[in-house]
Amino acid sequence: MSDIVVRNLVKAYTPDGPRATDDVSLEVAEGEFLVLVGPSGCGKTTLLRMVAGLERPDSGTISIGGRDVTRLPARERGLSMVFQSYAIFPHMKVRQNIGFGLAMRKVPGNEIDRRVRRAAELLHLEDYLDRYPAQLSGGQRQRVAVARAIVVDAVVLLMDEPLSNLDALLRLEFRAELKKIVRQIGTTTLYVTHDQAEAMSLGDRVAVMRGGRIVQIGAPLDVYDRPSERFVGGFLGAPPMNFIPATVARNGGGPVLALGDQHLAAPSTLDEWVGRPVLVGVRAENIEVSTEAAPGWVTATVEVVEPTGAAVLLTVRLGEHQIKVQTAPGFRVAPDDTVWLRSAPEALRLYDPETSLVLRP
Amino acid sequence: MNRRVWVQIACVAITLFMGVPLYFIALAALSSRESLNRFPMPMLPTDPSVETLRTFLDTTGIVPGFVNSLTVGIGTIVLSLLIGVPGGYAVARYAFRGRGPYQMFLLLTRALPIVVLSVPLARIFLNAGLYDTTYAVTLLHTALALPTTVLITAAIFVGVSREQEEAAMVFGASPLKAFLRVVMPQALPGIAAAAMFTFVLSWNEVLGATILTLNQRTLPAQVLTTLSDSPLAYRFAGGFALVLPAVVFIAIMRRYLLNMWGTTLR
């Protein structure tokens, strides 16, 4: 059963202006953690705010738990939300902040106490219940915002870039904690972020948005391995996917990819593309690199060597194109060295250079 | 000399500039008539007496004038907050059509001299049967105070993030409840400031009050008409009686201005 169903949602902030969301449809299953990810201005926050009831769509419908909520105000939608700026109330103590939603719903006092304490324990805030937000650190304020959101036991939890105001170390730590907490409470979650690493690590599914549309939606690794268009490959993953222009040629039996005057084995499904230009997409970690020549490998020149600890990131020049290659931490190479590269044909993704869409031969 | 010291000196100078006249008025008002004519004038209360002050307070019309002033002052605060706070909220939150002209329009009441404003108002109030009532003066003062109320509260509402209000609404509050529970408590310092300005403005306003009333004079209007031909001692007493309530009011409201919940006035 789908918990959140969004149908053909259109929203433009100015009439005739660009559409913030352009005919977006989306289903989130019960208990699912779905991440909306995309660059700023892609419409992800607008979409979330429309689901929350903080923004009114121009057309389209939203239903939550089978109930059409398109015209309902936020307070009647039975959801809770974590805001980017935390939006906790500075004039209330942590205890009142967490219990705000319960107090608004007229839950009896002792019940509020019990549930606030439970939520505070879950987020390690027990010792801070009688403090004002001004006396807390940024990370603790974020915990208050999350505690306030989970204490109401809403069917749907919305999060709008909740980690973006934390510093890098804290963000990494809290990310894992957040994933654990959300799994424990099992709430259907819609999460907005511009950080691709966050999207990959948190989501059961990720929806990549661009220009008010969802360009690809799927399990994080599926989207990562098989981007449906060039933009997705470039947006998801660090380093981004390499894109190299090539031409499909025939060499004896099967098709090969001609990169300048060098050839690389291509998937056999490329038969009908022979003679036409394609864009080869390949992830840095799917490129094998060797310091010795071998048949079927292409040569490249090392430009930059960046050891990251867990791996070595090489920037190499292949013909006139720069590509990123990730290799094992023990790999020894210096700038200006010549290396030989290869990639398994099944690890290559091929895109139409005109439309940037993936080829489905 | 570093900057800090200069700032300190400036603070002391400004405080003296404001404080010394207040001190002398208080001193003169609380001295006996004879000591005022002494030369050189004593700088310290050597001969304290409430005689002058008592005579002043016993003068006809002073006590009713005081009551009228209080009525008008409090009435003006209530009215200008009732109209001005929602106005300030609208200016802060919504980009409505004609927002700029609206703010300009508000300020226009201050562009006209009060006399110019009061004479036509007196005519209107005569026709409406409001002439010579405290309502009439309250209405005039509300019009004068409204621009400050709207602008001060708007500045404060801008400081309360919209997301907080949205959070309140997501968690079950109606728009009104979100305003009362979340925005209003944080806006209190600004509202106190607006109330303070309003009260002092109303308390000190003379011209309009004089034109719009005959018998229901506010204190300054009363003092203006009776003291111009009174002895010097009574003028000091009158000045003191005029200054004191405003100072007390500011002293009471001051604590709402500073350091609420660890945050200073924005």
XYZ file of C-alpha atoms in Angstrom:
627
model
C 0.000 0.000 0.000
C 1.250 3.449 -0.835
C 1.310 5.941 1.959
C 2.006 9.110 0.051
C 0.650 9.405 -3.460
C 1.446 12.498 -5.469
C -0.252 12.887 -8.851
C 0.644 15.388 -11.578
C 1.648 18.098 -9.176
C 2.239 21.463 -10.828
C 3.352 24.585 -9.028
C 4.646 27.868 -10.408
C 5.448 30.720 -8.052
C 4.608 33.295 -10.692
C 1.947 32.713 -13.345
C 3.642 31.980 -16.690
C 6.941 31.779 -14.802
C 9.101 28.671 -14.576
C 7.453 25.728 -12.877
C 8.934 24.787 -9.514
C 7.434 21.342 -9.936
C 6.381 20.292 -13.393
C 3.797 17.511 -13.434
C 5.454 15.445 -10.727
C 4.015 12.063 -9.774
C 5.407 9.989 -6.952
C 4.437 7.133 -4.683
C 6.008 6.390 -1.348
C 5.238 3.006 0.163
C 4.262 2.564 3.780
C 7.348 2.590 5.971
C 9.592 3.561 3.104
C 12.412 6.108 3.361
C 12.419 8.085 0.131
C 15.003 10.775 -0.532
C 14.422 13.630 -2.949
C 17.790 14.822 -4.167
C 18.849 17.429 -6.673
C 20.695 20.701 -7.112
C 19.221 23.854 -5.593
C 16.193 25.140 -7.436
C 15.208 21.710 -8.739
C 11.838 21.813 -6.958
C 12.512 19.240 -4.254
C 11.744 21.560 -1.366
C 8.634 22.889 -3.098
C 7.430 19.318 -3.552
C 8.016 18.564 0.118
C 6.273 21.751 1.216
C 3.254 20.892 -0.892
C 3.074 17.468 0.735
C 3.345 19.241 4.108
C 0.537 21.636 3.254
C 2.715 24.724 3.516
C 2.414 25.450 -0.181
C -0.650 25.136 -2.388
C -0.241 23.329 -5.718
C -1.625 24.900 -8.899
C -2.928 21.522 -9.971
C -2.561 17.860 -9.135
C -3.428 15.896 -6.022
C -1.719 14.631 -2.906
C -3.035 11.850 -0.766
C -1.671 10.501 2.466
C -2.757 7.108 3.739
C -5.458 6.914 1.050
C -7.006 10.250 2.033
C -6.959 13.181 -0.389
C -5.268 15.995 1.515
C -4.648 18.410 -1.361
C -6.936 21.069 0.079
C -6.333 20.381 3.777
C -4.274 22.729 5.963
C -0.996 21.353 7.325
C -2.369 20.692 10.802
C -5.031 18.297 9.524
C -2.690 16.121 7.480
C -1.377 14.088 10.404
C 2.277 14.520 9.558
C 5.354 15.863 11.237
C 8.364 17.663 9.900
C 11.974 18.555 10.580
C 12.956 21.944 9.176
C 16.250 23.037 7.731
C 16.657 25.859 10.255
C 15.352 23.482 12.979
C 12.570 26.002 13.665
C 12.470 25.137 17.338
C 10.837 27.730 19.542
C 13.424 29.852 21.386
C 11.004 30.973 24.083
C 10.124 27.443 25.193
C 12.228 24.964 27.097
C 13.322 21.787 25.337
C 10.549 19.918 27.150
C 7.819 22.214 25.781
C 9.422 22.203 22.366
C 9.328 18.424 22.099
C 5.848 18.244 23.581
C 4.417 21.042 21.403
C 2.680 18.774 18.915
C 1.181 16.671 21.693
C -0.027 19.734 23.583
C -1.656 21.063 20.413
C -3.462 17.732 20.037
C -4.719 17.959 23.609
C -2.907 14.850 24.811
C -3.189 14.589 28.626
C -0.262 16.000 30.608
C 1.128 12.780 32.083
C 0.998 11.113 28.678
C 2.926 14.071 27.197
C 5.520 13.713 29.963
C 5.961 10.019 29.288
C 6.300 10.380 25.533
C 8.580 13.411 25.723
C 10.875 11.468 28.030
C 10.923 8.501 25.659
C 11.745 10.678 22.658
C 14.390 12.541 24.668
C 16.031 9.236 25.587
C 16.059 8.153 21.962
C 17.934 11.326 21.038
C 20.080 11.574 24.196
C 18.447 14.774 25.368
C 17.381 13.647 28.863
C 19.753 16.064 30.591
C 18.676 19.078 28.569
C 14.900 19.008 28.984
C 14.804 22.096 31.198
C 17.110 24.218 29.100
C 16.239 26.859 26.570
C 17.374 26.301 22.962
C 19.804 29.233 23.255
C 21.754 27.150 25.779
C 22.190 24.229 23.376
C 24.727 23.521 20.636
C 23.674 23.296 16.997
C 23.725 19.504 17.087
C 21.572 19.419 20.202
C 19.063 21.818 18.664
C 18.828 19.519 15.690
C 18.126 16.631 18.063
C 15.338 18.649 19.656
C 13.819 19.253 16.223
C 13.954 15.524 15.445
C 12.566 14.579 18.863
C 9.682 17.016 18.370
C 8.945 15.408 15.019
C 9.000 11.774 16.134
C 7.173 12.220 19.443
C 3.816 12.799 17.735
C 3.842 9.326 16.096
C 2.681 10.766 12.788
C 2.144 8.427 9.838
C 4.412 10.525 7.646
C 7.669 12.220 8.558
C 8.995 14.987 6.329
C 12.559 16.253 6.537
C 13.866 19.308 4.739
C 17.682 19.222 4.625
C 17.851 18.522 8.348
C 21.610 17.955 8.385
C 22.723 20.861 6.232
C 23.359 23.251 9.122
C 25.630 20.836 10.990
C 29.388 20.744 10.551
C 30.844 17.895 8.514
C 31.852 15.536 11.311
C 28.596 15.927 13.205
C 26.640 15.489 9.992
C 28.240 12.118 9.297
C 27.626 10.962 12.848
C 24.029 12.126 12.993
C 23.258 10.704 9.558
C 23.799 7.153 10.763
C 21.890 7.855 13.958
C 18.994 9.317 12.021
C 18.819 6.252 9.812
C 18.721 4.016 12.867
C 16.006 6.037 14.576
C 13.807 6.198 11.490
C 14.144 2.441 11.017
C 13.196 1.873 14.670
C 10.024 3.924 14.470
C 9.206 2.684 10.968
C 7.545 5.887 9.780
C 7.074 6.633 6.115
C 9.679 9.287 5.449
C 10.164 11.836 2.712
C 13.580 13.439 2.963
C 14.953 16.341 0.946
C 18.654 16.969 0.457
C 21.062 18.426 -2.063
C 23.850 16.183 -0.765
C 24.167 13.104 -2.948
C 26.132 11.168 -0.305
C 23.318 11.732 2.187
C 20.764 10.572 -0.367
C 22.711 7.419 -1.182
C 23.305 6.466 2.424
C 19.856 7.177 3.849
C 17.268 6.283 1.269
C 15.482 3.035 0.579
C 14.916 4.752 -2.733
C 16.184 8.025 -4.107
C 14.402 10.309 -6.537
C 16.774 12.565 -8.456
C 15.125 15.836 -9.439
C 16.064 18.448 -11.962
C 14.153 21.425 -13.327
C 10.955 20.532 -11.476
C 10.861 16.928 -12.670
C 11.908 13.593 -11.246
C 14.490 12.315 -13.728
C 15.166 8.979 -12.084
C 13.854 7.078 -9.108
C 15.062 3.781 -7.707
C 17.196 2.034 -5.123
C 20.344 4.094 -4.440
C 22.755 1.581 -5.943
C 20.592 1.016 -9.032
C 20.497 4.731 -9.675
C 24.198 4.982 -8.970
C 25.147 2.102 -11.279
C 22.629 2.763 -14.027
C 21.961 6.481 -14.341
C 19.129 7.060 -16.789
C 20.757 10.198 -18.124
C 24.045 12.007 -18.053
C 22.882 14.493 -15.419
C 22.151 11.750 -12.870
C 25.542 10.122 -13.370
C 27.249 13.444 -12.932
C 25.224 14.428 -9.885
C 25.331 11.191 -7.925
C 28.633 9.866 -6.652
C 31.970 11.441 -5.767
C 33.871 11.615 -8.039
C 31.065 11.968 -10.585
C 30.733 9.468 -13.395
C 33.209 9.937 -16.283
C 31.707 10.766 -19.658
C 33.878 10.212 -22.700
C 32.753 10.831 -26.287
C 33.481 7.808 -28.511
C 32.388 6.279 -31.769
C 31.036 2.788 -32.180
C 33.117 0.844 -34.711
C 33.301 -2.750 -35.850
C 36.524 -4.615 -35.263
C 36.411 -8.143 -36.676
C 33.431 -9.717 -34.882
C 31.818 -7.490 -32.230
C 31.460 -3.727 -31.923
C 34.195 -1.702 -30.216
C 34.371 1.831 -28.905
C 36.837 4.037 -30.723
C 38.424 6.624 -28.409
C 40.604 8.641 -30.731
C 42.811 5.987 -32.326
C 42.450 3.522 -29.456
C 39.809 0.826 -29.096
C 37.929 -0.484 -26.087
C 35.745 -3.585 -25.977
C 32.048 -2.666 -26.099
C 28.898 -4.539 -25.100
C 27.729 -6.714 -28.016
C 24.309 -5.053 -27.862
C 25.768 -2.003 -29.580
C 25.570 -3.606 -33.033
C 22.982 -1.253 -34.439
C 24.938 1.824 -33.274
C 27.973 1.073 -35.410
C 29.329 4.204 -37.058
C 27.526 6.563 -34.706
C 28.889 8.725 -31.861
C 28.007 7.805 -28.279
C 28.878 9.087 -24.829
C 30.551 6.454 -22.655
C 29.735 6.725 -18.963
C 31.935 4.864 -16.534
C 32.403 5.104 -12.766
C 35.918 5.802 -11.486
C 35.969 2.556 -9.486
C 34.953 0.482 -12.518
C 38.126 1.347 -14.398
C 41.020 -1.053 -14.005
C 44.446 0.500 -14.176
C 47.826 -1.082 -14.759
C 51.387 0.181 -15.167
C 52.089 -2.463 -17.784
C 50.841 -2.637 -21.324
C 48.400 -5.383 -22.239
C 46.329 -6.084 -25.373
C 42.874 -4.514 -25.306
C 43.857 -1.834 -22.775
C 44.050 1.865 -23.659
C 46.919 4.141 -22.706
C 46.589 7.314 -20.733
C 48.851 9.819 -18.972
C 48.631 10.447 -15.253
C 48.064 14.104 -14.379
C 47.170 14.147 -10.693
C 47.582 11.532 -7.957
C 45.375 11.986 -4.882
C 45.724 9.389 -2.136
C 42.522 9.501 -0.046
C 43.564 6.805 2.412
C 40.992 4.221 1.463
C 41.888 4.535 -2.227
C 44.025 6.481 -4.671
C 42.189 8.849 -6.962
C 43.941 9.437 -10.283
C 43.170 12.120 -12.796
C 44.415 10.835 -16.152
C 44.347 12.196 -19.651
C 42.972 9.888 -22.296
C 43.395 11.538 -25.659
C 41.905 14.963 -25.091
C 39.632 13.943 -22.218
C 40.254 14.037 -18.519
C 38.915 11.109 -16.544
C 38.926 10.095 -12.889
C 40.100 6.633 -11.934
C 39.911 5.126 -8.486
C 42.396 2.449 -7.602
C 43.637 0.485 -4.611
C 45.532 2.382 -1.891
C 48.760 0.502 -2.590
C 48.927 1.597 -6.224
C 52.179 3.502 -6.872
C 52.277 5.933 -9.753
C 53.613 9.450 -10.376
C 52.375 12.321 -12.517
C 53.354 12.080 -16.205
C 53.607 8.262 -15.960
C 51.846 6.289 -18.640
C 49.180 3.871 -17.454
C 46.932 1.365 -19.208
C 43.189 1.357 -18.588
C 40.396 -1.102 -19.175
C 36.833 -1.514 -18.116
C 34.523 -4.495 -18.250
C 32.009 -3.948 -21.091
C 29.107 -4.521 -18.665
C 30.341 -1.658 -16.457
C 30.027 0.825 -19.322
C 26.884 2.912 -19.714
C 26.236 4.411 -23.106
C 24.397 7.637 -23.672
C 23.069 9.415 -26.702
C 25.296 12.509 -27.060
C 22.351 14.561 -28.353
C 19.721 13.836 -25.722
C 22.073 12.726 -22.920
C 19.665 9.823 -22.321
C 20.868 6.288 -21.774
C 20.836 4.034 -24.853
C 18.623 0.982 -24.606
C 19.919 -1.114 -27.504
C 42.975 56.537 24.305
C 41.162 53.528 23.007
C 37.682 53.422 21.584
C 36.108 51.968 24.676
C 37.007 54.962 26.761
C 35.531 57.351 24.204
C 32.338 55.352 24.162
C 32.201 55.545 27.947
C 32.738 59.307 27.865
C 30.026 59.716 25.239
C 27.641 57.657 27.343
C 28.307 59.773 30.425
C 27.928 62.998 28.437
C 24.598 61.940 26.942
C 23.332 60.736 30.303
C 24.266 64.068 31.882
C 22.638 65.969 29.010
C 19.388 64.115 29.674
C 19.724 63.721 33.411
C 20.804 67.158 34.647
C 17.630 69.021 33.563
C 15.538 66.227 35.069
C 17.476 66.590 38.300
C 17.020 70.349 38.451
C 13.313 70.146 37.727
C 12.894 67.537 40.449
C 15.024 69.616 42.797
C 13.065 72.788 42.144
C 9.733 71.026 42.397
C 10.664 69.550 45.759
C 12.092 72.717 47.253
C 10.290 75.479 49.076
C 9.456 78.648 47.169
C 11.967 80.674 49.122
C 14.923 78.453 48.304
C 14.281 78.966 44.579
C 15.050 82.668 44.926
C 18.269 82.109 46.798
C 21.567 82.889 45.045
C 23.564 80.839 44.256
C 20.958 78.111 43.844
C 21.617 75.090 46.030
C 22.725 72.034 44.037
C 21.559 69.595 46.670
C 18.131 69.245 48.259
C 18.997 71.319 51.346
C 15.447 72.402 52.038
C 13.100 69.661 50.821
C 9.408 70.475 50.818
C 6.326 69.120 49.065
C 4.482 72.370 49.563
C 4.873 73.640 45.976
C 3.907 70.296 44.565
C 0.866 70.067 46.781
C -0.305 73.537 45.789
C 0.143 72.550 42.157
C -1.853 69.363 42.578
C -4.603 71.269 44.369
C -5.034 73.630 41.442
C -8.349 73.108 39.679
C -8.267 70.660 36.783
C -4.890 69.085 37.521
C -6.119 65.797 39.004
C -8.894 65.291 36.390
C -6.317 66.212 33.745
C -4.015 63.548 35.113
C -6.829 60.998 34.978
C -7.699 62.062 31.417
C -4.079 61.759 30.330
C -3.860 58.264 31.757
C -7.139 57.278 30.088
C -6.006 58.644 26.742
C -2.516 57.132 27.083
C -3.745 53.631 27.910
C -6.576 53.877 25.386
C -4.081 54.864 22.724
C -1.807 51.946 23.574
C -4.686 49.479 23.343
C -6.073 50.899 20.100
C -2.756 51.354 18.340
C -1.654 47.815 19.279
C -4.979 46.340 18.161
C -4.613 48.005 14.769
C -0.845 48.261 14.516
C 0.254 44.726 15.457
C -1.760 43.002 12.703
C -0.591 45.765 10.354
C 3.026 45.168 11.282
C 2.533 41.439 10.841
C 1.093 41.927 7.366
C 3.928 44.236 6.354
C 6.491 41.746 7.670
C 5.023 38.548 6.249
C 3.139 39.251 3.063
C 4.272 40.857 -0.162
C 0.815 42.252 -0.842
C -0.066 44.688 -3.584
C 0.496 48.250 -2.420
C 2.707 47.431 0.540
C 5.077 50.312 -0.180
C 2.317 52.916 -0.594
C 0.667 51.561 2.563
C 3.778 52.189 4.623
C 4.152 55.624 3.035
C 0.518 56.392 3.749
C 1.021 55.503 7.398
C 3.899 57.916 7.690
C 1.883 60.703 6.052
C 0.012 61.373 9.301
C 3.334 62.461 10.734
C 4.100 64.665 7.761
C 1.231 67.027 8.536
C 1.531 69.462 11.445
C -0.744 68.374 14.241
C -2.589 71.699 14.122
C -3.463 71.147 10.474
C -4.694 67.696 11.355
C -6.602 68.756 14.449
C -8.759 71.570 13.130
C -10.648 69.469 10.539
C -10.759 66.663 13.076
C -12.369 69.017 15.588
C -15.092 69.752 13.045
C -15.674 66.057 12.363
C -15.736 65.256 16.061
C -18.187 68.129 16.681
C -20.554 66.633 14.118
C -20.063 63.122 15.478
C -20.621 64.265 19.040
C -17.155 63.211 20.063
C -15.770 66.689 20.606
C -14.386 67.391 24.063
C -14.151 63.708 24.997
C -11.129 61.562 25.786
C -12.156 59.326 22.847
C -11.439 62.142 20.441
C -7.942 62.644 21.798
C -7.388 58.868 21.887
C -8.315 58.599 18.220
C -5.949 61.416 17.257
C -3.100 59.942 19.272
C -3.724 56.497 17.807
C -3.390 57.948 14.324
C -0.135 59.599 15.345
C 1.267 56.496 17.047
C 0.264 53.969 14.397
C 3.253 54.437 12.055
C 5.743 53.716 14.825
C 3.701 50.773 16.061
C 3.473 49.232 12.601
C 7.121 49.802 11.764
C 8.498 48.603 15.108
C 6.349 45.474 15.248
C 7.060 44.721 11.577
C 10.789 44.815 12.313
C 10.243 42.401 15.194
C 8.046 40.007 13.218
C 10.671 39.842 10.489
C 13.044 38.556 13.169
C 10.833 35.567 14.001
C 11.483 33.010 11.292
C 8.569 31.961 9.144
C 9.665 28.353 9.584
C 8.830 28.514 13.279
C 5.289 29.472 12.451
C 5.108 26.743 9.830
C 6.440 24.229 12.330
C 3.700 25.224 14.762
C 1.097 24.725 12.037
C 2.493 21.355 10.984
C 2.337 20.262 14.608
C -1.342 21.073 14.904
C -1.717 24.805 15.500
C -4.171 26.971 13.598
C -2.653 30.118 12.070
C -4.039 32.196 14.948
C -2.729 29.782 17.560
C 0.674 29.671 15.867
C 0.755 33.450 16.074
C -0.300 33.584 19.717
C 1.874 30.716 20.957
C 4.996 31.160 18.865
C 5.269 34.608 17.284
C 3.635 36.772 19.931
C 5.832 35.712 22.872
C 8.935 36.447 20.843
C 7.557 39.771 19.657
C 6.773 41.000 23.178
C 9.915 43.128 23.526
C 9.076 44.961 20.325
C 5.477 45.361 21.338
C 6.610 46.738 24.703
C 8.819 49.222 22.879
C 5.948 50.265 20.659
C 3.697 50.653 23.706
C 6.337 52.778 25.365
C 6.695 55.138 22.422
C 2.948 55.350 22.132
C 2.412 56.220 25.763
C 5.122 58.856 25.842
C 3.857 60.349 22.599
C 0.321 60.532 23.932
C 1.431 61.835 27.316
C 3.434 64.666 25.785
C 1.128 65.657 22.961
C -0.321 69.098 23.672
C -1.553 70.825 20.549
C -4.089 68.308 19.344
C -5.368 67.691 22.828
C -5.832 71.419 23.368
C -7.769 71.872 20.133
C -9.984 68.825 20.553
C -11.094 69.452 24.132
C -12.467 72.209 26.328
C -13.274 70.629 29.655
C -11.801 67.146 29.238
C -8.237 68.435 29.039
C -5.309 66.051 29.301
C -2.638 67.013 31.775
C -0.243 68.769 29.367
C -3.111 70.660 27.793
C -4.344 71.686 31.218
C -0.870 72.654 32.380
C -0.300 74.639 29.191
C -3.429 76.720 29.729
C -3.088 77.293 33.486
C 0.636 77.567 34.025
C 1.536 80.141 31.432
C 0.509 82.798 33.902
C 1.556 81.041 37.101
C 4.568 81.705 39.325
C 7.884 80.004 38.501
C 7.613 77.519 41.350
C 4.376 76.104 39.973
C 5.911 75.695 36.566
C 8.648 73.552 38.053
C 6.078 71.536 39.902
C 4.040 71.176 36.700
C 7.069 70.122 34.704
C 7.949 67.573 37.334
C 4.407 66.185 37.414
C 4.505 65.869 33.616
C 7.853 64.114 33.447
C 7.426 61.704 36.329
C 4.736 59.339 34.934
C 6.558 58.984 31.608
C 9.807 58.148 33.404
C 8.050 55.620 35.637
C 6.330 54.036 32.641
C 9.614 53.690 30.737
C 11.258 52.210 33.825
C 8.540 49.569 34.044
C 8.593 48.673 30.342
C 12.376 48.678 30.138
C 12.709 45.160 31.473
C 10.647 43.815 28.568
C 13.062 45.427 26.159
C 16.269 43.758 27.173
C 17.426 40.209 27.450
C 14.396 38.083 27.081
C 15.354 34.398 26.967
C 18.984 35.283 26.503
C 18.410 37.170 23.289
C 18.613 40.919 22.984
C 16.233 43.160 21.125
C 16.634 42.636 17.417
